[in-house]
Short mmCIF file of C-alpha atoms in Angstrom, two decimals:
data_model
loop_
_atom_site.label_atom_id
_atom_site.label_comp_id
_atom_site.label_asym_id
_atom_site.label_seq_id
_atom_site.Cartn_x
_atom_site.Cartn_y
_atom_site.Cartn_z
CA MET G 326 23.15 127.38 -120.17
CA SER G 327 19.71 128.22 -121.68
CA SER G 328 18.05 125.95 -124.20
CA PRO G 329 17.13 126.99 -127.73
CA VAL G 330 13.55 126.85 -126.05
CA ASP G 331 14.07 128.85 -123.46
CA GLU G 332 15.96 131.22 -125.38
CA HIS G 333 12.77 131.34 -127.96
CA TYR G 334 10.47 131.66 -124.73
CA MET G 335 12.77 134.65 -123.20
CA ALA G 336 12.62 136.45 -126.39
CA MET G 337 8.75 136.28 -126.33
CA LEU G 338 8.72 137.64 -122.63
CA ARG G 339 11.20 140.54 -123.06
CA ARG G 340 8.95 141.81 -125.80
CA LEU G 341 5.70 141.20 -123.45
CA ARG G 342 7.86 143.24 -120.61
CA GLU G 343 7.59 146.16 -122.79
CA GLY G 344 4.01 146.02 -121.94
CA MET G 345 4.21 145.04 -118.22
CA PRO G 346 3.18 148.04 -116.23
CA GLY G 347 4.66 149.16 -112.87
CA PRO G 348 4.95 152.01 -110.14
CA THR G 349 5.78 155.25 -111.25
CA ARG G 350 9.09 156.89 -110.25
CA GLU G 351 6.53 158.87 -107.67
CA ALA G 352 5.09 155.87 -106.38
CA SER G 353 8.13 154.25 -105.44
CA GLN G 354 9.64 157.25 -103.82
CA ARG G 355 6.49 157.78 -101.86
CA ALA G 356 6.62 154.16 -100.64
CA MET G 357 10.41 154.37 -99.83
CA SER G 358 9.47 157.36 -97.35
CA HIS G 359 6.90 155.50 -96.20
CA THR G 360 8.92 152.30 -95.09
CA LEU G 361 11.66 154.90 -93.86
CA ARG G 362 9.31 156.56 -91.67
CA ALA G 363 8.22 153.04 -89.77
CA TYR G 364 11.91 151.99 -89.85
CA GLN G 365 12.98 155.22 -87.98
CA GLN G 366 10.14 154.60 -85.27
CA ARG G 367 11.33 151.14 -84.48
CA ALA G 368 15.46 151.53 -85.15
CA PRO G 369 17.42 152.30 -82.11
CA ARG G 370 19.08 155.76 -82.03
CA VAL G 371 22.91 155.50 -81.62
CA ASP G 372 24.71 159.21 -81.58
CA TRP G 373 28.48 159.10 -82.38
CA ALA G 374 31.19 161.48 -82.71
CA GLY G 375 35.19 161.52 -83.33
CA PHE G 376 37.82 163.69 -81.90
CA ASP G 377 41.54 164.07 -81.87
CA SER G 378 43.17 162.99 -78.85
CA PRO G 379 46.92 162.92 -77.74
CA LEU G 380 46.33 159.38 -78.58
CA GLY G 381 45.10 159.79 -82.03
CA ARG G 382 41.41 159.91 -83.44
CA ILE G 383 39.06 158.48 -81.06
CA HIS G 384 35.31 157.34 -82.03
CA LEU G 385 32.58 157.19 -79.44
CA ALA G 386 29.22 155.78 -79.43
CA ALA G 387 26.24 156.15 -77.09
CA GLY G 388 22.26 155.26 -77.05
CA PRO G 389 19.89 156.93 -74.78
CA GLU G 390 21.01 154.75 -71.94
CA GLY G 391 24.46 155.82 -72.10
CA LEU G 392 28.03 155.59 -73.73
CA HIS G 393 28.68 152.07 -75.04
CA ARG G 394 31.90 152.62 -77.39
CA VAL G 395 35.16 154.04 -77.31
CA GLU G 396 37.24 152.85 -80.05
CA PHE G 397 41.17 154.19 -80.29
CA ASP G 398 42.35 154.21 -83.97
CA ALA G 399 39.89 153.14 -86.11
CA GLU G 400 39.14 154.71 -89.71
CA GLU G 401 35.75 156.46 -89.55
CA GLN G 402 34.06 153.95 -91.85
CA GLU G 403 35.35 151.14 -89.98
CA PHE G 404 34.02 152.19 -86.61
CA LEU G 405 30.58 152.81 -88.04
CA ASP G 406 30.54 149.46 -89.96
CA SER G 407 31.15 148.08 -86.14
CA LEU G 408 28.07 149.80 -84.90
CA GLU G 409 24.42 147.80 -84.32
CA PRO G 410 23.32 147.74 -88.27
CA ARG G 411 19.81 147.94 -87.58
CA ALA G 412 20.53 151.20 -85.19
CA GLN G 413 19.87 154.90 -86.78
CA LEU G 414 23.12 156.68 -86.68
CA ARG G 415 22.97 160.44 -85.75
CA LYS G 416 26.61 162.24 -85.82
CA ASP G 417 27.14 164.39 -83.07
CA GLY G 418 23.76 163.88 -81.63
CA PRO G 419 22.92 164.92 -77.99
CA ASN G 420 23.49 161.68 -76.57
CA ILE G 421 27.29 161.89 -77.42
CA LEU G 422 27.88 165.43 -76.54
CA PRO G 423 28.68 165.00 -72.57
CA ALA G 424 31.32 162.33 -73.46
CA VAL G 425 33.13 163.56 -76.10
CA ARG G 426 33.15 167.02 -73.67
CA ALA G 427 34.39 164.86 -70.61
CA LEU G 428 37.00 163.03 -72.67
CA GLU G 429 38.29 166.30 -73.92
CA ALA G 430 38.61 167.61 -70.51
CA TYR G 431 40.32 164.14 -69.36
CA PHE G 432 43.17 164.77 -71.99
CA SER G 433 43.46 168.69 -71.40
CA SER G 434 43.68 168.88 -67.48
CA GLU G 435 44.18 167.09 -64.43
CA PRO G 436 42.15 163.76 -64.53
CA ARG G 437 39.10 163.52 -62.51
CA PRO G 438 36.21 160.76 -62.26
CA PHE G 439 34.06 160.42 -64.82
CA GLU G 440 30.42 160.62 -64.15
CA LEU G 441 29.01 159.42 -67.37
CA ALA G 442 26.30 157.20 -67.68
CA VAL G 443 27.77 153.97 -69.66
CA ASN G 444 25.46 150.99 -71.10
CA LEU G 445 27.33 147.45 -70.53
CA ARG G 446 24.34 145.50 -71.51
CA SER G 447 25.92 143.70 -74.08
CA MET G 448 28.19 141.87 -71.75
CA THR G 449 27.88 138.82 -69.44
CA GLU G 450 26.64 139.30 -66.01
CA PHE G 451 30.16 138.71 -64.57
CA ARG G 452 31.79 140.97 -66.83
CA GLN G 453 29.37 143.69 -66.04
CA LYS G 454 30.28 143.24 -62.61
CA VAL G 455 33.94 143.63 -62.91
CA LEU G 456 33.60 146.65 -65.30
CA GLN G 457 31.09 148.27 -62.89
CA TRP G 458 33.48 147.77 -59.97
CA ILE G 459 36.72 149.18 -61.76
CA ARG G 460 34.98 152.43 -62.56
CA THR G 461 35.47 153.10 -58.87
CA ILE G 462 38.96 153.31 -59.27
CA PRO G 463 39.99 156.68 -58.82
CA PRO G 464 42.53 158.51 -61.32
CA GLY G 465 45.99 158.24 -59.96
CA ARG G 466 45.41 154.48 -58.21
CA VAL G 467 46.14 151.10 -59.55
CA VAL G 468 44.87 147.61 -58.38
CA THR G 469 45.74 144.01 -59.70
CA TYR G 470 43.68 141.51 -61.65
CA GLY G 471 43.84 139.74 -58.41
CA GLN G 472 42.21 142.46 -55.78
CA VAL G 473 39.52 142.93 -58.59
CA ALA G 474 38.66 139.34 -58.37
CA GLU G 475 38.45 139.63 -54.70
CA GLN G 476 36.55 143.01 -54.22
CA ILE G 477 33.78 141.37 -56.52
CA GLY G 478 33.47 138.35 -54.27
CA ASN G 479 35.42 135.76 -56.94
CA PRO G 480 38.86 135.22 -55.48
CA GLY G 481 40.86 133.40 -57.99
CA ALA G 482 39.36 134.66 -60.73
CA ALA G 483 42.00 136.98 -61.85
CA ARG G 484 42.09 135.34 -65.37
CA ALA G 485 38.58 135.81 -66.08
CA VAL G 486 39.15 139.40 -64.68
CA GLY G 487 41.55 139.73 -67.30
CA GLN G 488 39.32 138.71 -69.88
CA ALA G 489 36.73 141.17 -68.98
CA LEU G 490 38.81 144.06 -68.92
CA GLY G 491 40.00 142.77 -72.44
CA ALA G 492 36.86 142.86 -73.42
CA ASN G 493 35.76 146.58 -72.07
CA PRO G 494 33.77 148.28 -74.89
CA ILE G 495 34.42 151.74 -73.04
CA PRO G 496 38.20 152.20 -72.35
CA ILE G 497 39.14 155.37 -70.50
CA VAL G 498 35.88 156.09 -69.27
CA VAL G 499 35.61 152.71 -67.76
CA PRO G 500 39.56 152.53 -66.67
CA CYS G 501 40.45 148.96 -67.10
CA HIS G 502 43.89 150.54 -67.65
CA ARG G 503 44.23 151.13 -64.11
CA VAL G 504 44.29 147.42 -63.29
CA ILE G 505 47.93 146.00 -63.72
CA ALA G 506 49.51 142.51 -62.76
CA SER G 507 50.40 141.49 -59.04
CA ASP G 508 54.36 141.94 -60.22
CA GLY G 509 53.78 145.66 -60.52
CA SER G 510 54.02 145.58 -64.44
CA LEU G 511 51.65 146.77 -66.73
CA GLY G 512 49.52 143.36 -68.04
CA GLY G 513 47.76 143.56 -71.17
CA TYR G 514 45.89 146.31 -72.87
CA SER G 515 43.78 145.68 -76.09
CA GLY G 516 44.55 149.26 -77.34
CA GLY G 517 48.20 148.71 -76.95
CA LEU G 518 50.48 148.79 -73.99
CA HIS G 519 51.84 152.66 -75.29
CA ILE G 520 48.16 153.61 -74.68
CA LYS G 521 47.86 152.32 -71.19
CA GLU G 522 51.21 153.65 -70.45
CA TYR G 523 50.43 157.12 -71.63
CA LEU G 524 47.14 157.04 -69.53
CA LEU G 525 48.83 156.03 -66.49
CA GLN G 526 51.62 158.60 -66.86
CA HIS G 527 48.98 161.01 -67.66
CA GLU G 528 46.97 160.13 -64.10
CA GLY G 529 50.03 160.47 -62.38
CA ALA G 530 50.26 156.48 -61.30
CA ARG G 531 53.66 155.86 -62.65
CA MET K 1289 31.44 139.62 -95.40
CA SER K 1290 29.87 142.30 -92.87
CA PHE K 1291 26.21 143.34 -92.58
CA PRO K 1292 25.49 146.36 -94.13
CA ARG K 1293 23.48 149.14 -92.25
CA PHE K 1294 19.73 148.30 -92.58
CA GLU K 1295 19.17 151.67 -93.82
CA THR K 1296 21.31 151.13 -96.47
CA LEU K 1297 19.49 147.86 -97.44
CA ILE K 1298 16.55 150.03 -97.97
CA GLU K 1299 17.90 152.54 -99.87
CA GLU K 1300 19.42 150.20 -102.02
CA HIS K 1301 16.26 147.35 -102.36
CA HIS K 1302 13.42 149.17 -101.79
CA ASP K 1303 12.74 150.13 -105.36
CA ALA K 1304 13.22 146.37 -106.80
CA ILE K 1305 11.18 144.79 -103.75
CA HIS K 1306 8.55 147.49 -104.23
CA ARG K 1307 8.33 147.10 -108.31
CA TYR K 1308 8.83 142.96 -107.90
CA ILE K 1309 5.66 142.90 -105.24
CA TRP K 1310 3.77 145.86 -107.44
CA ARG K 1311 4.05 143.33 -110.52
CA ALA K 1312 3.13 140.35 -108.25
CA LEU K 1313 0.35 141.83 -107.07
CA TRP K 1314 -0.67 142.80 -110.56
CA SER K 1315 -0.04 139.86 -112.63
CA GLY K 1316 -2.19 137.96 -109.55
CA GLY K 1317 -5.08 139.68 -110.79
CA ASN K 1318 -5.03 143.13 -109.08
CA SER K 1319 -5.55 145.92 -111.67
CA HIS K 1320 -4.52 148.93 -109.14
CA PRO K 1321 -1.92 147.38 -106.76
CA GLY K 1322 -0.92 150.72 -105.76
CA ASP K 1323 -2.02 150.64 -101.94
CA ASP K 1324 -1.33 147.17 -101.46
CA ALA K 1325 2.11 147.26 -102.83
CA GLU K 1326 3.06 150.06 -100.71
CA ASP K 1327 1.87 147.99 -97.40
CA LEU K 1328 3.31 144.91 -98.61
CA THR K 1329 6.75 146.74 -99.43
CA GLN K 1330 6.78 148.25 -95.57
CA GLU K 1331 5.56 145.04 -94.12
CA ALA K 1332 8.38 143.13 -95.79
CA PHE K 1333 11.03 145.42 -94.85
CA LEU K 1334 9.77 145.43 -91.02
CA LYS K 1335 10.00 141.92 -91.22
CA ALA K 1336 13.48 141.87 -92.43
CA PHE K 1337 14.16 144.32 -89.74
CA ASP K 1338 13.27 142.14 -87.12
CA ALA K 1339 14.87 139.14 -88.69
CA TYR K 1340 18.48 140.91 -89.38
CA PRO K 1341 19.85 140.10 -86.23
CA SER K 1342 19.70 136.27 -86.52
CA LEU K 1343 20.52 136.37 -90.22
CA ARG K 1344 23.68 134.21 -90.55
CA SER K 1345 25.15 135.34 -93.69
CA ALA K 1346 25.24 138.90 -95.48
CA SER K 1347 26.07 137.13 -98.81
CA ASN K 1348 22.75 137.16 -100.75
CA LEU K 1349 20.80 139.83 -99.15
CA ARG K 1350 18.60 140.62 -102.25
CA ALA K 1351 17.42 137.21 -102.54
CA TRP K 1352 16.78 137.07 -98.84
CA LEU K 1353 14.75 140.30 -99.15
CA TYR K 1354 12.77 138.98 -101.94
CA LYS K 1355 12.14 135.84 -100.05
CA ILE K 1356 10.57 137.58 -97.54
CA ALA K 1357 8.38 139.94 -99.87
CA THR K 1358 7.30 136.49 -101.61
CA ASN K 1359 6.12 135.59 -98.16
CA CYS K 1360 4.02 138.44 -97.49
CA LEU K 1361 2.66 137.97 -101.03
CA ARG K 1362 1.57 134.45 -100.21
CA THR K 1363 0.19 135.65 -96.72
CA HIS K 1364 -1.91 138.22 -98.30
CA TRP K 1365 -3.02 136.18 -100.91
CA ARG K 1366 -4.10 133.30 -98.66
CA GLN K 1367 -6.19 136.35 -96.87
CA SER K 1368 -7.73 138.00 -99.60
CA ALA K 1369 -10.51 137.06 -101.79
CA PRO K 1370 -9.58 135.66 -105.23
CA ALA K 1371 -9.81 138.89 -107.69
CA PRO K 1372 -12.48 139.00 -110.14
CA LEU K 1373 -10.46 138.70 -113.11
CA GLU K 1374 -13.46 138.30 -115.93
CA LEU K 1375 -15.42 141.06 -114.63
CA GLU K 1376 -12.63 143.84 -115.34
CA PRO K 1377 -12.64 144.36 -119.16
CA GLU K 1378 -10.17 147.34 -118.64
CA LEU K 1379 -6.93 146.73 -117.63
CA VAL K 1380 -6.71 150.45 -116.09
CA SER K 1381 -8.63 153.34 -115.95
CA PRO K 1382 -7.07 156.19 -118.10
CA ALA K 1383 -6.90 157.89 -114.69
CA ASP K 1384 -4.96 155.77 -112.80
CA ALA K 1385 -1.05 157.77 -112.87
CA ASP K 1386 0.76 155.00 -111.43
CA ILE K 1387 0.32 152.68 -114.65
CA ARG K 1388 2.58 153.50 -117.41
CA ALA K 1389 1.02 150.98 -119.59
CA VAL K 1390 -1.68 153.18 -120.86
CA GLU K 1391 0.43 155.29 -122.82
CA SER K 1392 0.19 153.05 -125.79
CA GLN K 1393 -2.73 151.15 -126.98
CA SER K 1394 -1.02 148.46 -127.89
CA GLY K 1395 1.03 148.12 -124.87
CA SER K 1396 -2.05 148.13 -123.12
CA GLU K 1397 -3.40 145.30 -125.03
CA ARG K 1398 -0.23 143.62 -124.91
CA ALA K 1399 -0.55 143.91 -120.73
CA ARG K 1400 -3.48 142.94 -120.28
CA ALA K 1401 -2.92 139.72 -122.22
CA LEU K 1402 0.18 139.24 -120.05
CA ARG K 1403 -1.51 140.24 -116.80
CA ARG K 1404 -4.37 137.60 -117.75
CA GLY K 1405 -1.82 134.87 -118.61
CA LEU K 1406 -0.16 135.24 -115.65
CA SER K 1407 -3.14 135.35 -113.51
CA ARG K 1408 -4.06 131.72 -114.43
CA LEU K 1409 -0.94 130.12 -113.92
CA PRO K 1410 -0.19 128.46 -110.29
CA GLU K 1411 1.14 130.97 -108.01
CA LYS K 1412 4.79 129.34 -107.87
CA GLN K 1413 5.03 129.04 -111.44
CA ARG K 1414 4.28 132.59 -111.56
CA GLN K 1415 6.07 133.62 -109.46
CA ALA K 1416 9.07 131.84 -110.99
CA VAL K 1417 8.21 133.28 -114.40
CA ILE K 1418 8.24 136.96 -112.44
CA LEU K 1419 11.61 136.46 -110.70
CA ARG K 1420 13.10 135.04 -114.00
CA TYR K 1421 12.23 137.51 -116.55
CA LEU K 1422 10.93 140.44 -115.16
CA ASP K 1423 13.42 140.85 -111.97
CA GLU K 1424 16.02 139.09 -113.96
CA LEU K 1425 17.37 136.63 -111.01
CA GLU K 1426 19.36 133.90 -111.58
CA TYR K 1427 18.02 130.19 -110.62
CA ASP K 1428 20.02 129.57 -107.52
CA ALA K 1429 18.37 132.97 -105.97
CA ILE K 1430 14.98 131.77 -107.17
CA ALA K 1431 15.48 128.29 -105.74
CA LEU K 1432 15.82 130.24 -101.89
CA ILE K 1433 13.25 132.34 -102.56
CA LEU K 1434 10.91 130.08 -103.39
CA ASP K 1435 12.09 127.62 -101.13
CA CYS K 1436 12.67 124.88 -103.62
CA SER K 1437 15.63 123.05 -105.36
CA ASN K 1438 17.41 124.81 -108.31
CA ASP K 1439 15.91 122.08 -110.62
CA SER K 1440 12.36 122.69 -109.31
CA ALA K 1441 12.87 126.28 -109.94
CA ARG K 1442 13.81 125.99 -113.50
CA ALA K 1443 10.88 123.43 -113.66
CA ASN K 1444 8.68 125.85 -112.55
CA VAL K 1445 9.96 128.75 -114.91
CA SER K 1446 9.70 126.59 -117.59
CA HIS K 1447 6.22 124.82 -117.15
CA GLY K 1448 4.86 128.48 -116.46
CA LEU K 1449 6.09 129.74 -119.78
CA ARG K 1450 4.70 126.65 -121.56
CA GLN K 1451 1.41 127.45 -119.86
CA LEU K 1452 1.60 131.22 -120.44
CA ARG K 1453 2.13 130.62 -124.22
CA ARG K 1454 -0.84 128.53 -124.02
CA PHE K 1455 -2.98 131.20 -122.38
CA MET K 1456 -1.95 133.83 -124.57
CA PRO K 1457 -2.42 133.20 -128.65
CA SER K 1458 -0.85 136.58 -129.19
CA ALA K 1459 2.36 135.49 -127.90
CA SER K 1460 2.89 133.07 -130.77
CA ASP K 1461 2.32 135.72 -133.37
CA LEU K 1462 5.20 137.86 -131.11
CA SER K 1463 7.58 134.97 -131.24
CA LYS K 1464 7.00 134.04 -135.11
CA GLU K 1465 10.16 135.44 -135.91
CA GLU K 1466 12.09 133.33 -133.13
CA PRO K 1467 13.92 130.30 -134.37
CA ARG K 1468 12.50 127.33 -132.98
#
């Protein structure tokens, strides 16, 4: 859409560009490492890992404050894209190794309660309360949505409890699979009911 | 469209933003912009880091970074005294390894004429010309970066070029063969 006059000036500037100096390759590289260093000082650190389980590939992510993600069945890149975009990622970093070991042990032997730090701060206060409480349900036991609502002091909030469990970013470790419907049916599970079924059987609850 | 990792943003756009800032400083009259360009580029990326979570769309990240860089340049110019243009007879000292233009004498003369011309333009026109012809951005992106309409971006480029031509008599020699 350039006019002939514009074209004319453009030709003039293209010629002048040849005389336009710029930073050298070395200066650009130096500047970039300068910026990368400053970024690394600011960026939150997220350690992540992936391992194969009887339920397929599981990916995990943790920061210095604890585990904050467990994801079933995701492609590695899809999982990485879903993590906080400003974070500096470290594969198999020290913050994630305890969680990998604990989950591998969970699948390979008799399930025991997880003693892992979890970070649920991205959740609302109500949801944090629900998810923290269900961590006290031991393997092999199940409770109903209504019972959870009562236990956290909100009787009648069974539906909101269900939504909180559906938003659980740390399944298995925060055992939302141990919450079922009052008629004894499984209720829901974000990862798919077959996973809930498997986990409850593995824990001897069904 | 999902947001790329911030580290990827640095890796993909740092060179372009650094070069843009370097040339903007140089065109604004700073004949040795190396250190300032490095600092301002870092500042621009750290501002982008802070603003990244509140960014609504990932559709034009390049223009968004240019816009932040342009704001950093404006603040820099507001805070620093105008460069003493007429007191600098030489574009560069031969020892300045950061500048390529010294390689050929004619290139150096051209560069000096260009810098002198560009530095006399109003800031917005100068930025518009650099963005259009040195960074080769589209007018929509320039409008976003300079916070103006597409028409105003075009007008700034065209006025800037007209002025530049007036300030640079050698430019008309260069354009002799161009069709009118």
